mmCIF file of C-alpha atoms and ligand atoms in Angstrom:
data_model
loop_
_atom_site.group_PDB
_atom_site.id
_atom_site.type_symbol
_atom_site.label_atom_id
_atom_site.label_comp_id
_atom_site.label_asym_id
_atom_site.label_seq_id
_atom_site.Cartn_x
_atom_site.Cartn_y
_atom_site.Cartn_z
ATOM 1 C CA MET A 3 -2.260 -43.852 24.700
ATOM 2 C CA ASN A 4 -4.369 -41.159 23.019
ATOM 3 C CA ALA A 5 -2.979 -37.636 22.439
ATOM 4 C CA SER A 6 -4.494 -36.208 25.654
ATOM 5 C CA ASP A 7 -3.023 -38.907 27.861
ATOM 6 C CA GLU A 8 0.365 -38.690 26.137
ATOM 7 C CA PHE A 9 0.405 -34.962 26.617
ATOM 8 C CA THR A 10 -0.576 -35.190 30.266
ATOM 9 C CA ALA A 11 2.248 -37.700 30.869
ATOM 10 C CA PHE A 12 4.619 -35.230 29.264
ATOM 11 C CA VAL A 13 3.345 -32.361 31.477
ATOM 12 C CA THR A 14 3.647 -34.598 34.580
ATOM 13 C CA ARG A 15 7.355 -35.254 33.740
ATOM 14 C CA GLU A 16 7.877 -31.462 33.426
ATOM 15 C CA LEU A 17 6.302 -30.824 36.799
ATOM 16 C CA GLN A 18 8.408 -33.609 38.298
ATOM 17 C CA SER A 19 11.625 -32.016 36.907
ATOM 18 C CA LEU A 20 10.682 -28.618 38.383
ATOM 19 C CA ARG A 21 10.197 -30.333 41.759
ATOM 20 C CA LEU A 22 13.526 -32.207 41.484
ATOM 21 C CA ALA A 23 15.408 -28.971 40.560
ATOM 22 C CA GLY A 24 13.808 -27.238 43.576
ATOM 23 C CA LEU A 25 12.133 -24.722 41.252
ATOM 24 C CA PHE A 26 8.526 -25.589 42.081
ATOM 25 C CA LYS A 27 6.596 -22.641 43.533
ATOM 26 C CA GLU A 28 4.179 -23.319 46.315
ATOM 27 C CA GLU A 29 1.420 -20.844 47.022
ATOM 28 C CA ARG A 30 0.496 -19.945 50.591
ATOM 29 C CA VAL A 31 -3.144 -19.148 51.075
ATOM 30 C CA ILE A 32 -4.021 -15.984 52.898
ATOM 31 C CA ALA A 33 -7.468 -15.772 54.485
ATOM 32 C CA GLY A 34 -8.057 -11.979 54.727
ATOM 33 C CA PRO A 35 -6.784 -8.659 53.401
ATOM 34 C CA GLN A 36 -3.164 -7.898 52.377
ATOM 35 C CA GLY A 37 -1.300 -5.993 55.038
ATOM 36 C CA PRO A 38 1.715 -5.635 57.379
ATOM 37 C CA ARG A 39 0.322 -8.812 59.128
ATOM 38 C CA VAL A 40 -1.565 -11.472 57.323
ATOM 39 C CA ARG A 41 -3.518 -14.501 58.463
ATOM 40 C CA LEU A 42 -2.885 -17.705 56.583
ATOM 41 C CA ALA A 43 -5.760 -20.063 55.813
ATOM 42 C CA ASP A 44 -4.404 -22.464 58.432
ATOM 43 C CA GLY A 45 -4.811 -19.761 61.087
ATOM 44 C CA ARG A 46 -1.149 -18.720 61.534
ATOM 45 C CA GLU A 47 -0.596 -14.947 61.854
ATOM 46 C CA LEU A 48 2.578 -13.675 60.179
ATOM 47 C CA ILE A 49 4.431 -10.367 59.929
ATOM 48 C CA ASN A 50 4.460 -9.848 56.190
ATOM 49 C CA LEU A 51 7.726 -8.669 54.600
ATOM 50 C CA CYS A 52 7.162 -9.700 50.973
ATOM 51 C CA ALA A 53 4.274 -7.615 49.595
ATOM 52 C CA ASN A 54 4.645 -4.757 47.078
ATOM 53 C CA ASN A 55 2.371 -2.840 49.453
ATOM 54 C CA TYR A 56 4.917 -0.013 49.753
ATOM 55 C CA LEU A 57 2.531 2.746 50.841
ATOM 56 C CA GLY A 58 0.306 0.450 52.929
ATOM 57 C CA LEU A 59 -2.769 1.195 50.708
ATOM 58 C CA SER A 60 -3.778 -2.292 49.753
ATOM 59 C CA ALA A 61 -6.468 -2.340 52.449
ATOM 60 C CA HIS A 62 -6.558 1.322 53.428
ATOM 61 C CA PRO A 63 -10.032 2.324 54.522
ATOM 62 C CA ARG A 64 -10.163 5.385 52.311
ATOM 63 C CA VAL A 65 -9.142 3.341 49.234
ATOM 64 C CA VAL A 66 -11.604 0.602 49.961
ATOM 65 C CA ARG A 67 -14.402 3.150 50.481
ATOM 66 C CA ALA A 68 -13.552 4.820 47.186
ATOM 67 C CA ALA A 69 -13.688 1.456 45.388
ATOM 68 C CA GLN A 70 -17.117 0.780 46.935
ATOM 69 C CA GLN A 71 -18.411 4.279 46.042
ATOM 70 C CA ALA A 72 -17.163 3.855 42.440
ATOM 71 C CA MET A 73 -19.206 0.662 42.152
ATOM 72 C CA ASP A 74 -22.309 2.600 43.474
ATOM 73 C CA THR A 75 -21.915 5.309 40.864
ATOM 74 C CA HIS A 76 -20.223 3.541 37.947
ATOM 75 C CA GLY A 77 -21.184 -0.131 38.365
ATOM 76 C CA TYR A 78 -19.157 -3.262 38.638
ATOM 77 C CA GLY A 79 -17.878 -4.003 35.158
ATOM 78 C CA MET A 80 -17.576 -2.473 31.707
ATOM 79 C CA SER A 81 -18.285 -5.494 29.578
ATOM 80 C CA SER A 82 -16.403 -3.793 26.769
ATOM 81 C CA VAL A 83 -13.026 -2.659 25.570
ATOM 82 C CA ARG A 84 -12.246 1.039 25.615
ATOM 83 C CA PHE A 85 -12.956 1.900 22.003
ATOM 84 C CA ILE A 86 -16.341 0.166 21.806
ATOM 85 C CA CYS A 87 -18.371 1.241 24.824
ATOM 86 C CA GLY A 88 -15.894 0.887 27.671
ATOM 87 C CA THR A 89 -14.610 4.424 28.403
ATOM 88 C CA GLN A 90 -16.125 6.191 31.330
ATOM 89 C CA ASP A 91 -15.468 9.735 32.539
ATOM 90 C CA ARG A 92 -13.421 8.259 35.396
ATOM 91 C CA HIS A 93 -11.038 6.476 33.069
ATOM 92 C CA LYS A 94 -10.309 9.823 31.375
ATOM 93 C CA ALA A 95 -9.961 11.476 34.779
ATOM 94 C CA LEU A 96 -7.484 8.828 36.021
ATOM 95 C CA GLU A 97 -5.401 9.119 32.794
ATOM 96 C CA ALA A 98 -5.247 12.923 33.277
ATOM 97 C CA ARG A 99 -4.345 12.580 36.935
ATOM 98 C CA LEU A 100 -1.565 10.105 36.318
ATOM 99 C CA SER A 101 -0.144 12.351 33.512
ATOM 100 C CA ARG A 102 -0.120 15.289 35.894
ATOM 101 C CA PHE A 103 1.537 13.188 38.602
ATOM 102 C CA LEU A 104 4.237 11.819 36.325
ATOM 103 C CA GLY A 105 4.854 15.049 34.394
ATOM 104 C CA THR A 106 3.724 13.849 30.972
ATOM 105 C CA ASP A 107 1.112 14.883 28.338
ATOM 106 C CA ASP A 108 -1.106 11.830 28.445
ATOM 107 C CA THR A 109 -1.505 8.292 29.799
ATOM 108 C CA ILE A 110 -3.122 5.114 28.455
ATOM 109 C CA LEU A 111 -4.558 2.514 30.937
ATOM 110 C CA TYR A 112 -4.109 -1.256 30.597
ATOM 111 C CA ALA A 113 -5.374 -4.244 32.543
ATOM 112 C CA ALA A 114 -1.790 -4.686 33.936
ATOM 113 C CA ALA A 115 1.688 -3.296 33.545
ATOM 114 C CA PHE A 116 2.470 -6.639 31.871
ATOM 115 C CA ASP A 117 0.086 -5.588 29.129
ATOM 116 C CA ALA A 118 1.455 -1.967 29.033
ATOM 117 C CA ASN A 119 4.902 -3.432 28.253
ATOM 118 C CA GLY A 120 3.480 -6.028 25.988
ATOM 119 C CA GLY A 121 1.707 -3.410 23.912
ATOM 120 C CA LEU A 122 4.335 -0.639 23.927
ATOM 121 C CA PHE A 123 7.097 -1.563 21.489
ATOM 122 C CA GLU A 124 5.326 -3.429 18.657
ATOM 123 C CA PRO A 125 2.971 -0.602 17.633
ATOM 124 C CA LEU A 126 5.697 2.053 17.618
ATOM 125 C CA PHE A 127 8.924 0.446 16.302
ATOM 126 C CA THR A 128 9.711 -1.609 13.195
ATOM 127 C CA GLU A 129 12.665 -3.581 11.791
ATOM 128 C CA GLU A 130 14.223 -0.209 10.831
ATOM 129 C CA ASP A 131 14.560 0.620 14.543
ATOM 130 C CA ALA A 132 16.680 -0.507 17.478
ATOM 131 C CA ILE A 133 15.837 -1.227 21.143
ATOM 132 C CA VAL A 134 18.609 -1.307 23.683
ATOM 133 C CA SER A 135 17.678 -3.113 26.936
ATOM 134 C CA ASP A 136 19.227 -3.811 30.363
ATOM 135 C CA THR A 137 19.822 -7.570 30.806
ATOM 136 C CA LEU A 138 17.965 -7.554 34.109
ATOM 137 C CA ASN A 139 14.835 -5.859 32.776
ATOM 138 C CA HIS A 140 11.467 -7.326 33.888
ATOM 139 C CA ALA A 141 10.037 -10.295 32.040
ATOM 140 C CA SER A 142 7.205 -8.226 30.599
ATOM 141 C CA VAL A 143 9.697 -5.727 29.087
ATOM 142 C CA ILE A 144 11.671 -8.591 27.602
ATOM 143 C CA ASP A 145 8.498 -10.166 26.130
ATOM 144 C CA GLY A 146 7.253 -6.802 24.856
ATOM 145 C CA ILE A 147 10.484 -6.254 23.035
ATOM 146 C CA ARG A 148 10.296 -9.790 21.642
ATOM 147 C CA LEU A 149 6.928 -9.000 20.102
ATOM 148 C CA CYS A 150 8.457 -6.156 18.190
ATOM 149 C CA ARG A 151 10.436 -6.320 14.914
ATOM 150 C CA ALA A 152 13.111 -3.838 15.982
ATOM 151 C CA ARG A 153 16.737 -4.938 16.231
ATOM 152 C CA ARG A 154 17.708 -5.877 19.786
ATOM 153 C CA TYR A 155 20.782 -4.883 21.756
ATOM 154 C CA ARG A 156 21.394 -5.905 25.417
ATOM 155 C CA TYR A 157 23.792 -4.133 27.819
ATOM 156 C CA ALA A 158 25.179 -5.596 31.046
ATOM 157 C CA HIS A 159 23.045 -4.531 34.035
ATOM 158 C CA ASP A 160 23.509 -0.922 34.939
ATOM 159 C CA ASP A 161 26.816 -0.794 32.916
ATOM 160 C CA MET A 162 26.889 2.625 31.322
ATOM 161 C CA ALA A 163 29.894 1.885 29.175
ATOM 162 C CA ASP A 164 28.183 -1.149 27.818
ATOM 163 C CA LEU A 165 25.022 0.916 27.159
ATOM 164 C CA GLU A 166 27.050 3.352 25.137
ATOM 165 C CA ARG A 167 28.609 0.516 23.138
ATOM 166 C CA CYS A 168 25.058 -0.625 22.281
ATOM 167 C CA LEU A 169 23.881 2.833 21.321
ATOM 168 C CA ARG A 170 26.940 3.262 19.027
ATOM 169 C CA GLN A 171 26.367 -0.177 17.513
ATOM 170 C CA ALA A 172 22.704 0.548 16.862
ATOM 171 C CA ARG A 173 23.678 3.783 15.113
ATOM 172 C CA ALA A 174 26.454 2.079 13.143
ATOM 173 C CA ASP A 175 23.901 -0.554 12.033
ATOM 174 C CA GLY A 176 21.812 2.256 10.510
ATOM 175 C CA ALA A 177 18.820 2.237 12.890
ATOM 176 C CA ARG A 178 16.207 4.907 12.178
ATOM 177 C CA PHE A 179 15.084 5.390 15.802
ATOM 178 C CA VAL A 180 17.018 4.020 18.804
ATOM 179 C CA LEU A 181 15.225 3.464 22.181
ATOM 180 C CA ALA A 182 17.027 2.589 25.440
ATOM 181 C CA PHE A 183 14.697 0.991 27.907
ATOM 182 C CA THR A 184 15.216 0.128 31.588
ATOM 183 C CA ASP A 185 13.402 -0.783 34.797
ATOM 184 C CA GLY A 186 13.497 2.375 36.983
ATOM 185 C CA VAL A 187 14.059 0.150 40.110
ATOM 186 C CA PHE A 188 15.123 -3.417 39.735
ATOM 187 C CA SER A 189 13.015 -5.730 41.802
ATOM 188 C CA MET A 190 15.591 -8.313 42.972
ATOM 189 C CA ASP A 191 18.235 -5.755 44.026
ATOM 190 C CA GLY A 192 16.293 -2.531 44.884
ATOM 191 C CA SER A 193 18.982 -0.846 42.666
ATOM 192 C CA VAL A 194 17.931 2.402 40.950
ATOM 193 C CA ALA A 195 18.746 2.956 37.302
ATOM 194 C CA GLN A 196 21.204 5.812 36.540
ATOM 195 C CA LEU A 197 18.611 7.690 34.457
ATOM 196 C CA ASP A 198 20.567 10.953 34.546
ATOM 197 C CA ARG A 199 23.567 9.311 32.933
ATOM 198 C CA MET A 200 21.353 7.340 30.621
ATOM 199 C CA ARG A 201 19.592 10.501 29.440
ATOM 200 C CA ALA A 202 22.964 12.127 28.717
ATOM 201 C CA LEU A 203 24.138 9.080 26.753
ATOM 202 C CA CYS A 204 20.883 8.910 24.861
ATOM 203 C CA ASP A 205 21.026 12.609 24.018
ATOM 204 C CA ALA A 206 24.614 12.207 22.804
ATOM 205 C CA HIS A 207 23.603 9.334 20.490
ATOM 206 C CA GLY A 208 20.209 10.700 19.434
ATOM 207 C CA ALA A 209 18.228 7.977 21.284
ATOM 208 C CA LEU A 210 14.908 7.883 23.092
ATOM 209 C CA LEU A 211 14.702 6.787 26.745
ATOM 210 C CA GLY A 212 11.934 4.732 28.365
ATOM 211 C CA ILE A 213 11.481 3.307 31.833
ATOM 212 C CA ASP A 214 9.242 0.740 33.592
ATOM 213 C CA ASP A 215 8.767 2.373 36.973
ATOM 214 C CA SER A 216 6.574 -0.262 38.619
ATOM 215 C CA HIS A 217 8.719 -0.411 41.780
ATOM 216 C CA ALA A 218 8.899 3.398 42.076
ATOM 217 C CA THR A 219 5.729 5.248 41.122
ATOM 218 C CA GLY A 220 4.178 6.746 44.190
ATOM 219 C CA PHE A 221 7.169 6.786 46.592
ATOM 220 C CA VAL A 222 10.566 7.140 44.841
ATOM 221 C CA GLY A 223 11.773 10.732 44.443
ATOM 222 C CA PRO A 224 11.271 13.857 46.586
ATOM 223 C CA THR A 225 7.526 13.903 45.923
ATOM 224 C CA GLY A 226 7.088 10.233 44.992
ATOM 225 C CA ARG A 227 6.776 10.682 41.239
ATOM 226 C CA GLY A 228 9.267 8.035 40.475
ATOM 227 C CA THR A 229 12.822 7.299 39.307
ATOM 228 C CA HIS A 230 12.864 10.230 36.870
ATOM 229 C CA GLU A 231 12.191 12.626 39.693
ATOM 230 C CA HIS A 232 14.746 10.893 41.910
ATOM 231 C CA ARG A 233 17.403 11.280 39.207
ATOM 232 C CA GLY A 234 16.624 14.939 38.382
ATOM 233 C CA LEU A 235 14.728 14.230 35.210
ATOM 234 C CA LEU A 236 11.504 15.986 36.249
ATOM 235 C CA VAL A 237 12.262 19.493 35.201
ATOM 236 C CA ASP A 238 9.628 22.239 35.800
ATOM 237 C CA GLY A 239 7.067 19.497 36.217
ATOM 238 C CA ALA A 240 7.914 17.862 32.897
ATOM 239 C CA ALA A 241 9.384 14.322 32.627
ATOM 240 C CA ARG A 242 12.612 14.136 30.612
ATOM 241 C CA VAL A 243 12.001 10.509 29.670
ATOM 242 C CA ASP A 244 10.041 9.575 26.541
ATOM 243 C CA PHE A 245 8.016 6.728 27.952
ATOM 244 C CA ILE A 246 6.991 5.683 31.464
ATOM 245 C CA THR A 247 5.205 2.343 32.060
ATOM 246 C CA GLY A 248 3.946 1.468 35.494
ATOM 247 C CA THR A 249 1.458 -0.513 37.605
ATOM 248 C CA LEU A 250 -1.465 0.217 39.821
ATOM 249 C CA GLY A 251 -0.794 -3.154 41.371
ATOM 250 C CA LYS A 252 2.047 -2.218 43.763
ATOM 251 C CA ALA A 253 2.358 1.097 45.691
ATOM 252 C CA LEU A 254 -0.721 2.633 44.059
ATOM 253 C CA GLY A 255 -3.317 0.520 45.893
ATOM 254 C CA GLY A 256 -2.163 -2.897 44.745
ATOM 255 C CA ALA A 257 -5.272 -4.108 42.945
ATOM 256 C CA SER A 258 -4.307 -4.390 39.270
ATOM 257 C CA GLY A 259 -3.945 -2.276 36.224
ATOM 258 C CA GLY A 260 -1.088 -0.600 34.408
ATOM 259 C CA PHE A 261 -0.325 2.325 32.214
ATOM 260 C CA THR A 262 1.963 3.930 29.673
ATOM 261 C CA SER A 263 2.590 7.609 29.857
ATOM 262 C CA GLY A 264 4.352 9.996 27.435
ATOM 263 C CA ARG A 265 3.839 12.511 24.606
ATOM 264 C CA ARG A 266 0.211 13.067 23.493
ATOM 265 C CA GLU A 267 0.737 11.850 19.949
ATOM 266 C CA VAL A 268 2.520 8.645 21.070
ATOM 267 C CA ILE A 269 -0.351 7.819 23.482
ATOM 268 C CA GLU A 270 -2.822 8.607 20.698
ATOM 269 C CA LEU A 271 -1.096 6.075 18.374
ATOM 270 C CA LEU A 272 -1.027 3.420 21.126
ATOM 271 C CA ARG A 273 -4.846 3.854 21.513
ATOM 272 C CA GLN A 274 -5.084 2.985 17.794
ATOM 273 C CA ARG A 275 -2.671 0.147 17.605
ATOM 274 C CA SER A 276 -1.676 -1.327 20.942
ATOM 275 C CA ARG A 277 -3.118 -4.863 21.009
ATOM 276 C CA PRO A 278 -3.582 -5.424 24.775
ATOM 277 C CA TYR A 279 -5.474 -2.140 24.858
ATOM 278 C CA LEU A 280 -7.630 -2.833 21.758
ATOM 279 C CA PHE A 281 -8.416 -6.442 22.535
ATOM 280 C CA SER A 282 -8.786 -6.616 26.316
ATOM 281 C CA ASN A 283 -11.410 -5.345 28.733
ATOM 282 C CA SER A 284 -11.455 -1.833 30.260
ATOM 283 C CA LEU A 285 -10.164 -1.378 33.806
ATOM 284 C CA ALA A 286 -12.959 -2.039 36.336
ATOM 285 C CA PRO A 287 -14.674 1.116 37.745
ATOM 286 C CA ALA A 288 -13.765 0.047 41.333
ATOM 287 C CA ILE A 289 -10.081 0.105 40.501
ATOM 288 C CA VAL A 290 -10.338 3.355 38.670
ATOM 289 C CA GLY A 291 -12.198 5.048 41.514
ATOM 290 C CA ALA A 292 -9.799 3.684 44.098
ATOM 291 C CA SER A 293 -6.722 4.746 42.023
ATOM 292 C CA LEU A 294 -8.107 8.365 41.943
ATOM 293 C CA ALA A 295 -8.426 8.274 45.732
ATOM 294 C CA VAL A 296 -4.832 6.978 45.993
ATOM 295 C CA LEU A 297 -3.561 9.910 43.940
ATOM 296 C CA ASP A 298 -5.596 12.335 46.136
ATOM 297 C CA LEU A 299 -4.015 10.767 49.189
ATOM 298 C CA LEU A 300 -0.476 10.988 47.816
ATOM 299 C CA GLU A 301 -0.872 14.609 46.736
ATOM 300 C CA GLU A 302 -2.353 15.524 50.161
ATOM 301 C CA SER A 303 0.214 13.954 52.306
ATOM 302 C CA ALA A 304 3.913 12.943 52.288
ATOM 303 C CA GLU A 305 3.320 10.735 55.360
ATOM 304 C CA PRO A 306 2.969 7.307 53.711
ATOM 305 C CA ARG A 307 6.036 7.979 51.548
ATOM 306 C CA ARG A 308 8.043 9.249 54.552
ATOM 307 C CA ARG A 309 7.035 6.207 56.606
ATOM 308 C CA VAL A 310 8.066 3.575 54.067
ATOM 309 C CA MET A 311 11.489 5.204 53.516
ATOM 310 C CA ASP A 312 11.880 5.618 57.314
ATOM 311 C CA ASN A 313 11.083 1.916 57.871
ATOM 312 C CA ALA A 314 13.499 0.916 55.155
ATOM 313 C CA ARG A 315 16.282 3.001 56.759
ATOM 314 C CA TRP A 316 15.619 1.616 60.225
ATOM 315 C CA PHE A 317 15.382 -1.994 59.038
ATOM 316 C CA ARG A 318 18.598 -1.741 56.968
ATOM 317 C CA ALA A 319 20.511 -0.354 59.972
ATOM 318 C CA ALA A 320 19.098 -2.942 62.467
ATOM 319 C CA MET A 321 19.925 -5.838 60.060
ATOM 320 C CA SER A 322 23.408 -4.604 59.363
ATOM 321 C CA GLU A 323 24.003 -4.241 63.069
ATOM 322 C CA ALA A 324 22.807 -7.854 63.502
ATOM 323 C CA GLY A 325 25.583 -8.869 61.162
ATOM 324 C CA PHE A 326 23.597 -9.617 57.982
ATOM 325 C CA ASP A 327 25.014 -8.925 54.562
ATOM 326 C CA LEU A 328 22.702 -6.542 52.691
ATOM 327 C CA LYS A 329 22.808 -5.154 49.251
ATOM 328 C CA PRO A 330 23.361 -1.467 49.902
ATOM 329 C CA GLY A 331 20.780 1.106 48.829
ATOM 330 C CA GLU A 332 17.821 3.175 50.113
ATOM 331 C CA HIS A 333 14.876 1.500 48.440
ATOM 332 C CA PRO A 334 12.403 -0.417 50.580
ATOM 333 C CA ILE A 335 13.447 -3.569 48.707
ATOM 334 C CA VAL A 336 16.181 -4.971 51.035
ATOM 335 C CA PRO A 337 18.008 -8.017 49.760
ATOM 336 C CA ILE A 338 19.556 -10.122 52.587
ATOM 337 C CA MET A 339 22.432 -11.916 50.814
ATOM 338 C CA VAL A 340 22.826 -15.556 51.628
ATOM 339 C CA TYR A 341 24.605 -16.620 48.327
ATOM 340 C CA ASP A 342 23.883 -20.356 48.889
ATOM 341 C CA ALA A 343 20.453 -21.413 47.478
ATOM 342 C CA PRO A 344 19.567 -24.185 50.041
ATOM 343 C CA LYS A 345 20.587 -21.844 52.817
ATOM 344 C CA ALA A 346 18.366 -19.031 51.497
ATOM 345 C CA GLN A 347 15.501 -21.451 51.386
ATOM 346 C CA ALA A 348 16.213 -22.669 54.912
ATOM 347 C CA LEU A 349 16.362 -19.115 56.238
ATOM 348 C CA ALA A 350 12.946 -18.330 54.693
ATOM 349 C CA ALA A 351 11.427 -21.540 55.977
ATOM 350 C CA ARG A 352 12.776 -20.983 59.576
ATOM 351 C CA LEU A 353 11.510 -17.390 59.519
ATOM 352 C CA LEU A 354 8.094 -18.582 58.542
ATOM 353 C CA GLU A 355 8.126 -20.932 61.620
ATOM 354 C CA LEU A 356 9.138 -17.870 63.680
ATOM 355 C CA GLY A 357 6.129 -15.892 62.315
ATOM 356 C CA VAL A 358 7.848 -13.805 59.586
ATOM 357 C CA TYR A 359 6.708 -14.152 55.998
ATOM 358 C CA VAL A 360 9.597 -13.757 53.559
ATOM 359 C CA VAL A 361 10.626 -15.602 50.336
ATOM 360 C CA GLY A 362 14.028 -16.912 49.316
ATOM 361 C CA PHE A 363 15.138 -16.200 45.726
ATOM 362 C CA PHE A 364 17.803 -18.219 43.851
ATOM 363 C CA TYR A 365 18.811 -19.208 40.339
ATOM 364 C CA PRO A 366 17.328 -18.662 37.775
ATOM 365 C CA VAL A 367 15.459 -15.737 39.409
ATOM 366 C CA VAL A 368 18.819 -14.206 40.437
ATOM 367 C CA PRO A 369 22.274 -15.189 39.146
ATOM 368 C CA LYS A 370 23.932 -18.428 40.368
ATOM 369 C CA GLY A 371 25.675 -18.008 43.772
ATOM 370 C CA GLN A 372 23.584 -14.866 44.521
ATOM 371 C CA ALA A 373 20.740 -16.454 46.492
ATOM 372 C CA ARG A 374 18.977 -14.113 48.897
ATOM 373 C CA VAL A 375 15.940 -13.429 51.037
ATOM 374 C CA ARG A 376 14.263 -10.298 49.770
ATOM 375 C CA VAL A 377 12.525 -8.130 52.261
ATOM 376 C CA GLN A 378 10.079 -5.367 51.285
ATOM 377 C CA LEU A 379 9.136 -2.700 53.769
ATOM 378 C CA SER A 380 5.708 -0.942 53.863
ATOM 379 C CA ALA A 381 4.466 2.304 55.259
ATOM 380 C CA ALA A 382 2.010 0.186 57.193
ATOM 381 C CA HIS A 383 4.683 -1.657 59.279
ATOM 382 C CA GLU A 384 4.863 -0.531 62.846
ATOM 383 C CA ARG A 385 8.229 -0.356 64.536
ATOM 384 C CA GLY A 386 7.275 -3.138 67.004
ATOM 385 C CA GLN A 387 6.614 -5.504 64.037
ATOM 386 C CA LEU A 388 9.920 -4.698 62.517
ATOM 387 C CA GLU A 389 11.723 -5.216 65.842
ATOM 388 C CA GLN A 390 10.026 -8.635 66.074
ATOM 389 C CA ALA A 391 11.103 -9.416 62.516
ATOM 390 C CA VAL A 392 14.715 -8.485 63.120
ATOM 391 C CA ALA A 393 14.786 -10.593 66.329
ATOM 392 C CA ALA A 394 13.518 -13.543 64.264
ATOM 393 C CA PHE A 395 16.088 -12.901 61.586
ATOM 394 C CA ARG A 396 18.773 -12.840 64.329
ATOM 395 C CA GLN A 397 17.669 -16.190 65.733
ATOM 396 C CA ALA A 398 17.308 -17.940 62.407
ATOM 397 C CA GLY A 399 20.563 -16.357 61.148
ATOM 398 C CA ARG A 400 22.409 -17.679 64.197
ATOM 399 C CA GLU A 401 21.004 -21.140 63.835
ATOM 400 C CA LEU A 402 22.177 -21.240 60.210
ATOM 401 C CA GLY A 403 25.544 -19.775 60.979
ATOM 402 C CA LEU A 404 24.878 -16.637 58.927
ATOM 403 C CA VAL A 405 25.516 -14.166 61.734
ATOM 404 C CA PRO A 406 27.597 -14.279 64.963
HETATM 405 C C1 LIG B 512 5.419 -6.035 38.894
HETATM 406 C C2 LIG B 512 6.005 -5.552 37.632
HETATM 407 C C3 LIG B 512 5.325 -5.617 36.419
HETATM 408 C C4 LIG B 512 3.982 -6.223 36.327
HETATM 409 O O1 LIG B 512 2.964 -5.459 36.853
HETATM 410 P P1 LIG B 512 1.478 -5.917 36.736
HETATM 411 O O2 LIG B 512 0.698 -4.664 36.698
HETATM 412 O O3 LIG B 512 1.203 -6.778 37.904
HETATM 413 O O4 LIG B 512 1.373 -6.655 35.457
HETATM 414 C C5 LIG B 512 5.902 -5.075 35.302
HETATM 415 N N1 LIG B 512 7.158 -4.485 35.378
HETATM 416 C C6 LIG B 512 7.845 -4.433 36.544
HETATM 417 C C7 LIG B 512 9.226 -3.823 36.541
HETATM 418 C C8 LIG B 512 7.330 -5.004 37.652
HETATM 419 O O5 LIG B 512 8.021 -4.946 38.828
#
């Protein structure tokens, strides 16, 4: 066997072991736009309860039109990175608008939030510094911290006493700067970080505080600015967190793109040193134009935000009444706890047959014995669709002995 054949045989065994362990991910092919209902390539129509389309903007006519108009005025692609010849007036406008929305000085755009997190820590912190991180932080935050030479400390999820232990330890170990970093909202639980308490602890121990607000920007908080607003850390329009990373790929239109927002000088240094910014292409004009339209829409009307939270409240109440075991909360991420992995898979599979698109999550995505079906509500869901979904859940739940 030559090297290529030998390697392919190795990869084939790896794939086989994923299949045997039940960890192989199948992709279902959608033939049309993202939305509260989707049509699969095989023709089936499903009520979609698993998109991050919180504000229902993924195929919103005004957003699509703005993307088309941006292509008319600013072209299709930039064929450059930002610092060579890839910065348009609209990139600067979007950075300014995001900063105003979040309550920061300045914002730097990336191709994805994954890149924002990948390029945040390494340029700013060295082996003299310490980063304190929640164990359930997103993969991109974990990878970003790995790329950086700072000493690493991890606290048990949402455990403020353990966070304080880490902050003390980092100080005792002589760190120059200490940064605590957390997801604003955790994607598997819909739980919201206790940023007010984190800020107080960070202040007490002289630490910086940063958040990845990918599941919050646009709809969490009284005016949708995110977890910092929800937790009272947006004071006189100014964010009381040092760094906010986020995505344009969820509530804010759902195409792609990410950002880091914070103090002017910090963003300036990131533009000089952040590798995913320096060595990857500028955000496409269509996405920039559409994102500006999304911010217009959100500043004009509280309606999409009100609708998604309303749908989440209604759905939680209806599912509890049906006898399902939900993780409590208010976020439009609603985990339906099944605990047993094969049962979670069976529930998702049966719902798909009944016309409801949901996904089961189990170890290693969530802890062992914590398998669940995760539902995500959207502003675009109509009450009738949600009623239909709950009826399907009831039927499938009864068949599997999950509810009476
Ligand atoms: C989805 C998500 C990301 C990745 O966002 P992209 O823009 O798609 O790369 C990063 N962090 C968190 C917390 C997320 O939920």
